[in-house]
Short mmCIF file of C-alpha atoms and ligand atoms in Angstrom, two decimals:
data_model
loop_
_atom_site.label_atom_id
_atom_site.label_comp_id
_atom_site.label_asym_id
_atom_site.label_seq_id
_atom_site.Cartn_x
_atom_site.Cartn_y
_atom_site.Cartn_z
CA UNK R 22 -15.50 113.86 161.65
CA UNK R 23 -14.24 117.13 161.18
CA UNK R 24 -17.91 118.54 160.15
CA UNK R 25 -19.35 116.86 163.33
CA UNK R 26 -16.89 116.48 166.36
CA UNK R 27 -14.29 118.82 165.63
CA UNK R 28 -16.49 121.74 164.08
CA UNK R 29 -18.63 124.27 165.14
CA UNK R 30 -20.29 121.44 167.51
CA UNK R 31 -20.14 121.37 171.48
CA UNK R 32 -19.23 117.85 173.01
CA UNK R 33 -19.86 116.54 176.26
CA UNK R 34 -16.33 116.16 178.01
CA UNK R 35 -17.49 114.84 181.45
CA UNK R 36 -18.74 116.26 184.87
CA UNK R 37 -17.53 118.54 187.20
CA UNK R 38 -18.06 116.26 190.57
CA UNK R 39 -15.28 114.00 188.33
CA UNK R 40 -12.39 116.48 188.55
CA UNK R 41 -13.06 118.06 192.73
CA UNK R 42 -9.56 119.58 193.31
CA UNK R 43 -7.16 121.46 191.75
CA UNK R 44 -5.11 119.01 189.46
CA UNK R 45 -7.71 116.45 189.18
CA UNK R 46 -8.08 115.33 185.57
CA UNK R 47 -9.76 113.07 183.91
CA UNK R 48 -8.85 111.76 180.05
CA UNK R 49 -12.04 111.82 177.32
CA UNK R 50 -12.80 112.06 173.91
CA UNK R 51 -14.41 114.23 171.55
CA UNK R 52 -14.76 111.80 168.21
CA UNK R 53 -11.36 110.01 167.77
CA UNK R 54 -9.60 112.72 169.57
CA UNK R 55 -8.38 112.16 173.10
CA UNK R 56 -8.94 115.38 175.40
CA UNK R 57 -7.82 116.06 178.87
CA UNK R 58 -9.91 117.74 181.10
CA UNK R 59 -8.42 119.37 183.88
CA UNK R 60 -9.41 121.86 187.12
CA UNK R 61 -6.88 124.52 187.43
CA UNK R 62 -4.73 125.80 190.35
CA UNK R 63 -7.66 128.52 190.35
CA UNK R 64 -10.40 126.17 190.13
CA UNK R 65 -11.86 127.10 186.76
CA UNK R 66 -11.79 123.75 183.85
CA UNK R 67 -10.19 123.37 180.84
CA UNK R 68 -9.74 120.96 178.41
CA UNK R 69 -6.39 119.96 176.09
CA UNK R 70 -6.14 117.86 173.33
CA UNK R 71 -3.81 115.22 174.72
CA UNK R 72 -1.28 116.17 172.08
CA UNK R 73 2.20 117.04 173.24
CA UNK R 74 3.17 121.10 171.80
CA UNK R 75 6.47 119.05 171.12
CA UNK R 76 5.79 116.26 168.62
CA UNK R 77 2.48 115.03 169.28
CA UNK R 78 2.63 112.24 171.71
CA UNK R 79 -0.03 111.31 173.92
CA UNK R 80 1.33 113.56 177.25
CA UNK R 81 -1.20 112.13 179.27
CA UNK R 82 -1.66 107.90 179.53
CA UNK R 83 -4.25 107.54 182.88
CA UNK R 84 -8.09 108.19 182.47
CA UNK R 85 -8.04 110.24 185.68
CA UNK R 86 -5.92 110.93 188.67
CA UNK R 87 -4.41 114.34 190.33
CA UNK R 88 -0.91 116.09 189.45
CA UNK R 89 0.60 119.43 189.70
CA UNK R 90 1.78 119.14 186.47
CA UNK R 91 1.76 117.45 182.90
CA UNK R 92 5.52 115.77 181.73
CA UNK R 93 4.76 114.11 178.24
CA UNK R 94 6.91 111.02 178.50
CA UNK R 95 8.36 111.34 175.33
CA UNK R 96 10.74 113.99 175.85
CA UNK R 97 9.77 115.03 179.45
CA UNK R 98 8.48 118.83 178.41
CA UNK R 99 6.24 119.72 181.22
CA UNK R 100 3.02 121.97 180.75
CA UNK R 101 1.18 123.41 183.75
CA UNK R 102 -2.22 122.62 184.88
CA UNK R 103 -3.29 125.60 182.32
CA UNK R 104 -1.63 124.30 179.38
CA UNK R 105 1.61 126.65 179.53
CA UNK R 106 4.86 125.12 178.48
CA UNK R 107 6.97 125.91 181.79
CA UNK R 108 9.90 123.01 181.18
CA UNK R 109 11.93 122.21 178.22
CA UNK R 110 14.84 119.31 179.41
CA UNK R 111 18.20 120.00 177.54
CA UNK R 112 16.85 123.80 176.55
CA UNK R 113 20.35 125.04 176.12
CA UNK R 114 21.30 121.56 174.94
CA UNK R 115 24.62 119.98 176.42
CA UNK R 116 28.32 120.46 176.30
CA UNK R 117 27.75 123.86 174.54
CA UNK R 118 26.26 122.18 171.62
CA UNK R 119 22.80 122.10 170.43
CA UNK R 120 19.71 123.06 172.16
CA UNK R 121 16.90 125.59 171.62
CA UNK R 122 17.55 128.24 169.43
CA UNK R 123 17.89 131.42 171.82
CA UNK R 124 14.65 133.04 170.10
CA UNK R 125 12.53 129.88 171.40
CA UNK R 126 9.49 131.17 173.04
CA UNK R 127 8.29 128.87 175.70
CA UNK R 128 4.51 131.09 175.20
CA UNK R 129 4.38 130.13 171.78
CA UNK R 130 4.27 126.11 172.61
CA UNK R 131 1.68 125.36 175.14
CA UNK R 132 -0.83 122.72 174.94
CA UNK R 133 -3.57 123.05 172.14
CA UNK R 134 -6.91 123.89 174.58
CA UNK R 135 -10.64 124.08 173.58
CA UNK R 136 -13.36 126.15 174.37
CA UNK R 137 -14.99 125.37 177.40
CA UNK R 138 -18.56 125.93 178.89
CA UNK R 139 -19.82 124.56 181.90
CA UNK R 140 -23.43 124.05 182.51
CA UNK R 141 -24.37 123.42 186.23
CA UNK R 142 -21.75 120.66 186.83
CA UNK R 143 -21.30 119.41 183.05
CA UNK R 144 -18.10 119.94 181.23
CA UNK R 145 -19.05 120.90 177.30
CA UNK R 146 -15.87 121.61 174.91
CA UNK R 147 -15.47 122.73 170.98
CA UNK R 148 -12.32 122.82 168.79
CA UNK R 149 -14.09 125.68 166.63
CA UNK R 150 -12.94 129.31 168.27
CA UNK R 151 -15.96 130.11 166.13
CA UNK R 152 -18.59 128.33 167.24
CA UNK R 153 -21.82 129.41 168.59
CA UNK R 154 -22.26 129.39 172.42
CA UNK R 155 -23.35 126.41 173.96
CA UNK R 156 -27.03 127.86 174.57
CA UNK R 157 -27.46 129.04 170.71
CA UNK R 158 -26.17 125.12 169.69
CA UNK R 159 -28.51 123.91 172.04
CA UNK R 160 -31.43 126.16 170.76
CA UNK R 161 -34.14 127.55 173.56
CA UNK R 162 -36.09 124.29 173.94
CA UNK R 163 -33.16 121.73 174.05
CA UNK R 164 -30.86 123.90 176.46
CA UNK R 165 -34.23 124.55 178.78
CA UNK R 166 -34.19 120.83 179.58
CA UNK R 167 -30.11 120.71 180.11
CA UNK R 168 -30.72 123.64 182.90
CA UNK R 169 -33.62 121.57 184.09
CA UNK R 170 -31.14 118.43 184.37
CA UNK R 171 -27.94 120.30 185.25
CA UNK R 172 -29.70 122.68 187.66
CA UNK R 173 -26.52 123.16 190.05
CA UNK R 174 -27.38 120.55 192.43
CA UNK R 175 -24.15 118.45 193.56
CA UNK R 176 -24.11 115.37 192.05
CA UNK R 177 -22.10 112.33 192.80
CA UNK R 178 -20.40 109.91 190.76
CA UNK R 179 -21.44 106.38 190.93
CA UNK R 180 -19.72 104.65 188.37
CA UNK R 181 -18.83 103.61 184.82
CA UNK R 182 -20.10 101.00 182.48
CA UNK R 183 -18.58 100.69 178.95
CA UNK R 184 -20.16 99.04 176.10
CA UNK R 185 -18.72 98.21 172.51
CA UNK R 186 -20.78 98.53 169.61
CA UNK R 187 -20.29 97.60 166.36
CA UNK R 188 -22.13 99.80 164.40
CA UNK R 189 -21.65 103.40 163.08
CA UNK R 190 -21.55 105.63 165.66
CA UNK R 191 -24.27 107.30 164.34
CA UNK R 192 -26.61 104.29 164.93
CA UNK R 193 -26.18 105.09 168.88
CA UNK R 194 -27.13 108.78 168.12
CA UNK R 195 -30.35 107.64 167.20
CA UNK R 196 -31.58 105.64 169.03
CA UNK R 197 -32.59 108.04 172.14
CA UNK R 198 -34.94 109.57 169.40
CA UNK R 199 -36.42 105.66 168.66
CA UNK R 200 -39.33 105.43 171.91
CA UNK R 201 -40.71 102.94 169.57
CA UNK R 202 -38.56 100.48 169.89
CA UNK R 203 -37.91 101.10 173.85
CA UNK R 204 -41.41 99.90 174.54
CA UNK R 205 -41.48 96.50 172.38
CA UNK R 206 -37.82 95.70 173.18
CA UNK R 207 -36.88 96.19 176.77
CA UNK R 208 -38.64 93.82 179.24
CA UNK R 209 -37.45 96.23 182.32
CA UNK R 210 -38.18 99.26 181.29
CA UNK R 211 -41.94 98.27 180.32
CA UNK R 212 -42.67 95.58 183.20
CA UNK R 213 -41.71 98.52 185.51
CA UNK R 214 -43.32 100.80 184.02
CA UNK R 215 -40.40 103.14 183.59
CA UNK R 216 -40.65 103.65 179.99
CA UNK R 217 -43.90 102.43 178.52
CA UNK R 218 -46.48 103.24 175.26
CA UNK R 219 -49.25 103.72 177.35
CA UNK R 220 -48.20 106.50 178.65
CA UNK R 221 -48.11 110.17 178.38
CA UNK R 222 -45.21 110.49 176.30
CA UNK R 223 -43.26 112.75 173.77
CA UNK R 224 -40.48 112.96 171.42
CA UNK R 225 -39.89 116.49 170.23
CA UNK R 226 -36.52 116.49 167.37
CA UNK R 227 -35.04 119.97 167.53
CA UNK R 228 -32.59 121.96 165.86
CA UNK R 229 -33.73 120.27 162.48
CA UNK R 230 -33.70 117.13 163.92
CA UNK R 231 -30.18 117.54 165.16
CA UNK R 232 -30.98 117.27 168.54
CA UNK R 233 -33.84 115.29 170.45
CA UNK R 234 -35.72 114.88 173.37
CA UNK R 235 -37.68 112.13 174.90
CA UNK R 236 -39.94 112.93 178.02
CA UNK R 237 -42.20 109.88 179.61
CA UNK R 238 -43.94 109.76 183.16
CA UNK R 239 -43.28 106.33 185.50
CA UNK R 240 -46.12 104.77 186.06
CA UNK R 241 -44.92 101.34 187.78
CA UNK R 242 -45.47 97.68 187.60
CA UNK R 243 -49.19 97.92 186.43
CA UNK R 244 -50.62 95.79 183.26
CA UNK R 245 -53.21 97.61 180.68
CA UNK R 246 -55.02 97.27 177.60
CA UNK R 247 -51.58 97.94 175.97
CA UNK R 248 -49.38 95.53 177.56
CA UNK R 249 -51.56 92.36 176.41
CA UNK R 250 -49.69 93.51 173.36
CA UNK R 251 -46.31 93.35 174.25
CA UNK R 252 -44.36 90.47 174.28
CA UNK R 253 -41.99 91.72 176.75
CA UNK R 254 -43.90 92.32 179.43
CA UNK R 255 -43.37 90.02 182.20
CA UNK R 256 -46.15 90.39 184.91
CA UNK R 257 -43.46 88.00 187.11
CA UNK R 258 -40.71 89.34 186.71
CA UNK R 259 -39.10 90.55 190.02
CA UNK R 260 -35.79 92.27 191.39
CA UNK R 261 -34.35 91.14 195.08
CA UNK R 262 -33.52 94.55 194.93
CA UNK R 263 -36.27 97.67 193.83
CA UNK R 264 -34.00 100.57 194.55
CA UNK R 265 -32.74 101.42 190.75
CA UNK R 266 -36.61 100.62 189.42
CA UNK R 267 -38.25 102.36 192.14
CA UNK R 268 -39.21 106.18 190.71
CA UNK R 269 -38.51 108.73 193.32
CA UNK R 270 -40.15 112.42 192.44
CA UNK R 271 -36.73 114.66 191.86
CA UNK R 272 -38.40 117.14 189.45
CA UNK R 273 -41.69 118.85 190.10
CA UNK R 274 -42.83 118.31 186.35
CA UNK R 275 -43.13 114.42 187.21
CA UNK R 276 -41.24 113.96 184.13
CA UNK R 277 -38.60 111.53 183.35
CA UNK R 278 -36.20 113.14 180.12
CA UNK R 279 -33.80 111.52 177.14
CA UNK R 280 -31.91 114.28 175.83
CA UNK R 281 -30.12 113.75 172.89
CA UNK R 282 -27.20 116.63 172.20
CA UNK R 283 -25.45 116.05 169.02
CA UNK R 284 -23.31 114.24 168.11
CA UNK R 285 -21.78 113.16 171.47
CA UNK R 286 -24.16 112.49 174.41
CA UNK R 287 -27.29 110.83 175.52
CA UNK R 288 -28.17 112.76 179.11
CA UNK R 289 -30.37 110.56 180.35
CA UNK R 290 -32.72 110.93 183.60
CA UNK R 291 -34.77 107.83 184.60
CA UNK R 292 -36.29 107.19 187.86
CA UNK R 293 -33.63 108.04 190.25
CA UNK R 294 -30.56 108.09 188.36
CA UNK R 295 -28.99 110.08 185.80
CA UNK R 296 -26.60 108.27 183.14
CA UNK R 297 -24.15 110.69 180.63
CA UNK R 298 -23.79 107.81 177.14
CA UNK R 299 -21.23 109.54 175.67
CA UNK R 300 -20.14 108.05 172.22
CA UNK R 301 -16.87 107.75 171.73
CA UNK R 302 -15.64 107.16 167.97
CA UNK R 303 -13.42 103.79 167.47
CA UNK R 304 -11.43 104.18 164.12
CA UNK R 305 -13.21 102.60 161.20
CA UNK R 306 -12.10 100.41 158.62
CA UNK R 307 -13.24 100.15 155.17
CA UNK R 308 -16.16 98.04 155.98
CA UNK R 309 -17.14 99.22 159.11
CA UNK R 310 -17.13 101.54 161.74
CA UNK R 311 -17.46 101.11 165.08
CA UNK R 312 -19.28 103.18 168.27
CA UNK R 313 -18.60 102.72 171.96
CA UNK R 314 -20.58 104.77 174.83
CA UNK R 315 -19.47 105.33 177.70
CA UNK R 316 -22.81 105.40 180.29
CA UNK R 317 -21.86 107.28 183.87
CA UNK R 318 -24.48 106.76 185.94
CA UNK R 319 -24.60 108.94 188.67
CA UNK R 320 -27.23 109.82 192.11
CA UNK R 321 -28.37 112.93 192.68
CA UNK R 322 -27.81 114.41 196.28
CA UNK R 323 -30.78 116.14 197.79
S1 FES T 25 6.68 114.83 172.10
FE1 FES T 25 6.26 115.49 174.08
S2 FES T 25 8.13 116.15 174.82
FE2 FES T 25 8.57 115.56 172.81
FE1 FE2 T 26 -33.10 101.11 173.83
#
């Protein structure tokens, strides 16, 4: 964990249409690690472990909202938006007796934040001071397609869907780099034609294999010499509703894209939405481990 998620790695916090105004926040994770990410009086982002500077609580207990201000609830010490330590109850302590020592310096105690980058309306964050920038952990090819996704469009937030699964979270990791399995296995995505072997696809692993990407073309509901072979295709199987099956040309590449960023996100463009699977570390136990992702699908404006 500390190799992967709290190294020289860059995580996927969440997405800038999440947090709008000043004070919005929303709570995330990088591995087991809660974060807070925050927009600031100024409007910039930044991101906190959700550690108090005091004794470690948990300052913040919602997954989003809007405040002017962080109060851990443990001893009420409040931090601004920016992480600075501004309120310290009891500071000269009470009826002359204890308190701060007088050489306390409030500067010295603010929240723990990351490094931040933000790449056309997604919020990336590293514990490592150290680590490369987000483009150079990306490499050329990989951080091509996250401009091509994140291209500074507005995008709105539809929703969240959260799925446990018990497996080691490095199972999930993989599985954006498995398109074999995506056209034997899911009925939708072949009968559709959203996601299909026959046709022109790619999976490029970059970075070593770190990273991966997964690019496919729709081609719709239409049966081949390929899908007499698969089981899952179901030539009557219909939706009352087309809209989230029904490919509408976004990009001018005709291309729909899996990109998988180690170790924390699927990005994941398919017809016309766009889903963020961010894996988010449960603790483990001797015998196993478990994964949960965290899909936020979301429709692009034009
Ligand atoms: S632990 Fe947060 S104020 Fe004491
Ligand atoms: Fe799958």
């Amino acid at each position: 964990m500390d190799t992967f998620f709290y190294g020289p790695s860059w995580n996927y916090v969440g997405l800038d249409c999440e947090i709008p105004e000043p004070g919005s926040f929303k709570r995330s994770w990088i591995g087991e690690r809660q974060v807070v990410v925050v927009r600031d009086k100024d409007g910039s982002i930044v991101v906190h472990e959700n550690r108090c500077a005091h004794r470690g609580a948990r300052f913040c207990w919602n997954n989003k909202g809007k405040v002017d201000s962080f109060t851990c609830p443990y001893h009420q010490w409040n931090f601004a938006l920016n992480g600075k330590l501004q309120g310290v109850p009891l500071k000269r302590g009470a009826l002359g007796k204890g308190g701060m020592p007088s050489d306390f310096d409030a500067t010295q105690h603010g929240l723990k934040s990351l490094r931040v980058h933000v790449e056309g309306g997604s919020i990336w964050a590293t514990f490592d001071p150290n680590a490369p920038s987000f483009a150079e952990y990306c490499g050329t090819q990989m951080h091509e397609y996250v401009q091509r996704l994140f291209n500074g469009r507005p995008l709105k937030l539809l929703g969240y869907n959260r799925q446990f699964i018990p497996s080691n979270w490095k199972m999930y990791i993989e599985n954006l780099k498995d398109p074999y399995h995506a056209t034997l296995l899911h009925s939708f995505l072949i009968t559709f034609g959203l996601w299909r072997a026959d046709t022109q696809s790619e999976s490029i692993p970059t970075e070593g294999g770190k990273h991966g990407i997964m690019i496919s073309r729709n081609v719709g509901k239409k049966e081949s010499a390929a899908t007499s072979e698969i089981k899952r295709f179901k030539g009557k199987l219909e939706l009352l509703d087309m809209d989230s099956v029904t490919p509408r040309q976004e990009f001018d590449d005709g291309k729909v894209v899996g990109l998988t960023l180690f170790p924390s996100v699927v990005l994941h463009q398919q017809a016309n939405t766009l889903g963020m699977r961010q894996i988010i570390r449960r603790a483990s136990t001797a015998s196993s481990s478990r994964g949960r992702t965290t899909a936020m699908p979301t429709k692009t404006l034009k």
